[in-house]
Amino acid sequence: MRVVIDGAKCSGYGTCNGVSSAIFKLDDWGYAYVDADEATLDAHADDVRRAARECPTDAIIVQE
Ligand code: SF4
């Protein structure tokens, strides 16, 4: 699994961080970035998919 955050769409709501703070980190301005290797993403796959579904701007792109 791979995950990309579309920085042009991310509006800093932080929902993804609330779903999985182990995967989705927030920078000083509240915008999300992914800090995890592929094995860690796979181990948190259900949370990654849930965060993508719940992101209000559809900024999280999951590549299975
Ligand atoms: S939930 Fe979406 S809009 Fe909010 S911080 Fe995460 S990626 Fe950005």
Coordinates of N, CA and C and ligand atoms in Angstrom, one line a residue:
M1 N 0.8 -1.2 0.0 CA 0.0 0.0 0.0 C 0.9 1.2 0.0
R2 N 0.4 2.2 -0.8 CA 1.1 3.5 -0.8 C 0.1 4.6 -0.6
V3 N 0.5 5.7 0.1 CA -0.5 6.8 0.3 C 0.1 8.1 0.0
V4 N -0.6 8.9 -0.7 CA -0.2 10.3 -1.1 C -1.2 11.3 -0.6
I5 N -0.7 12.4 -0.1 CA -1.6 13.5 0.3 C -1.5 14.5 -0.8
D6 N -2.6 14.9 -1.4 CA -2.7 15.9 -2.4 C -2.7 17.3 -1.7
G7 N -1.5 17.9 -1.7 CA -1.3 19.1 -0.9 C -2.2 20.3 -1.4
A8 N -2.6 20.2 -2.7 CA -3.5 21.3 -3.2 C -4.9 21.1 -2.6
K9 N -5.3 19.9 -2.2 CA -6.6 19.7 -1.7 C -6.7 19.7 -0.2
C10 N -5.6 19.3 0.5 CA -5.6 19.3 1.9 C -5.9 20.7 2.5
S11 N -6.9 20.7 3.4 CA -7.3 22.0 4.0 C -7.0 22.0 5.5
G12 N -6.3 21.0 6.0 CA -5.9 21.1 7.3 C -6.9 20.8 8.4
Y13 N -7.9 20.0 8.0 CA -9.0 19.7 9.0 C -8.5 18.8 10.1
G14 N -7.5 17.9 9.8 CA -6.9 17.1 10.8 C -7.7 15.8 11.1
T15 N -8.7 15.5 10.3 CA -9.5 14.3 10.5 C -8.6 13.1 10.4
C16 N -7.7 13.1 9.4 CA -6.9 11.9 9.2 C -6.0 11.6 10.4
N17 N -5.5 12.7 11.0 CA -4.7 12.5 12.2 C -5.5 11.9 13.4
G18 N -6.8 12.3 13.4 CA -7.6 11.8 14.4 C -7.9 10.3 14.2
V19 N -8.0 9.9 13.0 CA -8.2 8.5 12.7 C -6.9 7.7 13.0
S20 N -5.8 8.2 12.6 CA -4.5 7.4 12.8 C -3.3 8.4 12.9
S21 N -3.0 8.7 14.2 CA -1.9 9.6 14.4 C -0.5 8.9 14.1
A22 N -0.6 7.6 14.0 CA 0.6 6.8 13.7 C 1.0 7.0 12.3
I23 N 0.1 7.3 11.4 CA 0.3 7.4 10.0 C 0.3 8.8 9.5
F24 N -0.7 9.6 9.9 CA -0.9 10.9 9.4 C -0.4 11.9 10.4
K25 N 0.6 12.7 10.1 CA 1.1 13.7 10.9 C 0.6 15.1 10.4
L26 N 0.7 16.1 11.3 CA 0.3 17.4 10.9 C 1.4 18.4 11.0
D27 N 1.7 19.2 10.0 CA 2.8 20.1 10.1 C 2.3 21.4 11.0
D28 N 3.2 22.3 11.1 CA 2.9 23.5 12.0 C 1.7 24.3 11.6
W29 N 1.3 24.1 10.3 CA 0.1 24.8 9.8 C -1.2 23.9 9.8
G30 N -1.0 22.7 10.3 CA -2.1 21.8 10.4 C -2.4 20.9 9.1
Y31 N -1.4 21.0 8.1 CA -1.6 20.3 6.9 C -1.0 18.9 7.1
A32 N -1.6 17.9 6.5 CA -1.2 16.5 6.7 C 0.0 16.1 5.8
Y33 N 0.8 15.2 6.4 CA 1.8 14.4 5.6 C 1.9 13.0 6.2
V34 N 2.3 12.1 5.4 CA 2.4 10.7 5.8 C 3.9 10.4 6.2
D35 N 4.0 9.8 7.4 CA 5.3 9.5 8.0 C 5.3 8.0 8.3
A36 N 5.4 7.2 7.3 CA 5.3 5.7 7.5 C 5.9 5.0 6.3
D37 N 6.6 3.9 6.6 CA 7.0 3.1 5.4 C 5.9 2.2 5.0
E38 N 6.1 1.4 3.9 CA 5.1 0.6 3.3 C 4.6 -0.5 4.3
A39 N 5.5 -1.1 5.0 CA 5.1 -2.1 6.0 C 4.2 -1.6 7.1
T40 N 4.5 -0.4 7.5 CA 3.7 0.3 8.6 C 2.3 0.6 8.0
L41 N 2.3 1.1 6.8 CA 1.0 1.4 6.1 C 0.1 0.2 6.0
D42 N 0.8 -0.9 5.6 CA 0.0 -2.2 5.5 C -0.5 -2.7 6.8
A43 N 0.2 -2.4 7.9 CA -0.2 -2.8 9.2 C -1.4 -2.0 9.7
H44 N -1.5 -0.8 9.1 CA -2.6 0.1 9.5 C -3.6 0.3 8.4
A45 N -3.7 -0.7 7.5 CA -4.4 -0.5 6.2 C -5.9 -0.1 6.5
D46 N -6.6 -0.7 7.4 CA -8.0 -0.3 7.6 C -8.1 1.2 8.0
D47 N -7.2 1.6 8.9 CA -7.3 3.0 9.3 C -6.9 4.0 8.2
V48 N -6.0 3.6 7.3 CA -5.6 4.4 6.2 C -6.8 4.6 5.2
R49 N -7.5 3.4 5.0 CA -8.7 3.5 4.1 C -9.8 4.4 4.7
R50 N -10.0 4.2 6.0 CA -11.0 5.0 6.7 C -10.7 6.5 6.7
A51 N -9.4 6.8 6.9 CA -9.0 8.2 6.8 C -9.3 8.8 5.4
A52 N -9.0 8.0 4.4 CA -9.2 8.5 3.0 C -10.7 8.7 2.8
R53 N -11.6 7.8 3.3 CA -13.0 8.0 3.2 C -13.5 9.2 3.9
E54 N -12.9 9.5 5.0 CA -13.5 10.6 5.9 C -12.8 11.9 5.6
C55 N -11.8 11.9 4.9 CA -11.1 13.2 4.5 C -12.2 14.1 3.8
P56 N -12.5 15.3 4.4 CA -13.6 16.1 3.8 C -13.2 16.7 2.4
T57 N -12.0 16.7 2.0 CA -11.6 17.2 0.7 C -11.1 16.1 -0.3
D58 N -11.2 14.9 0.1 CA -10.7 13.8 -0.7 C -9.2 14.0 -1.1
A59 N -8.4 14.4 -0.1 CA -7.0 14.7 -0.4 C -6.1 13.5 -0.3
I60 N -6.7 12.4 0.3 CA -5.8 11.2 0.6 C -6.0 10.2 -0.5
I61 N -4.9 9.9 -1.2 CA -5.0 9.0 -2.4 C -4.3 7.7 -1.9
V62 N -5.0 6.6 -1.9 CA -4.5 5.3 -1.5 C -4.3 4.5 -2.8
Q63 N -3.1 3.9 -2.8 CA -2.7 3.0 -3.9 C -2.5 1.6 -3.3
E64 N -3.4 0.7 -3.6 CA -3.3 -0.6 -3.0 C -2.2 -1.5 -3.7
Ligands
SF4_1 S1 -8.3 14.9 6.7 FE1 -7.8 15.5 4.6 S2 -8.0 17.8 4.6 FE2 -7.8 17.1 6.7 S3 -5.6 17.2 7.3 FE3 -6.1 15.1 6.6 S4 -5.6 15.1 4.4 FE4 -5.8 17.2 5.0

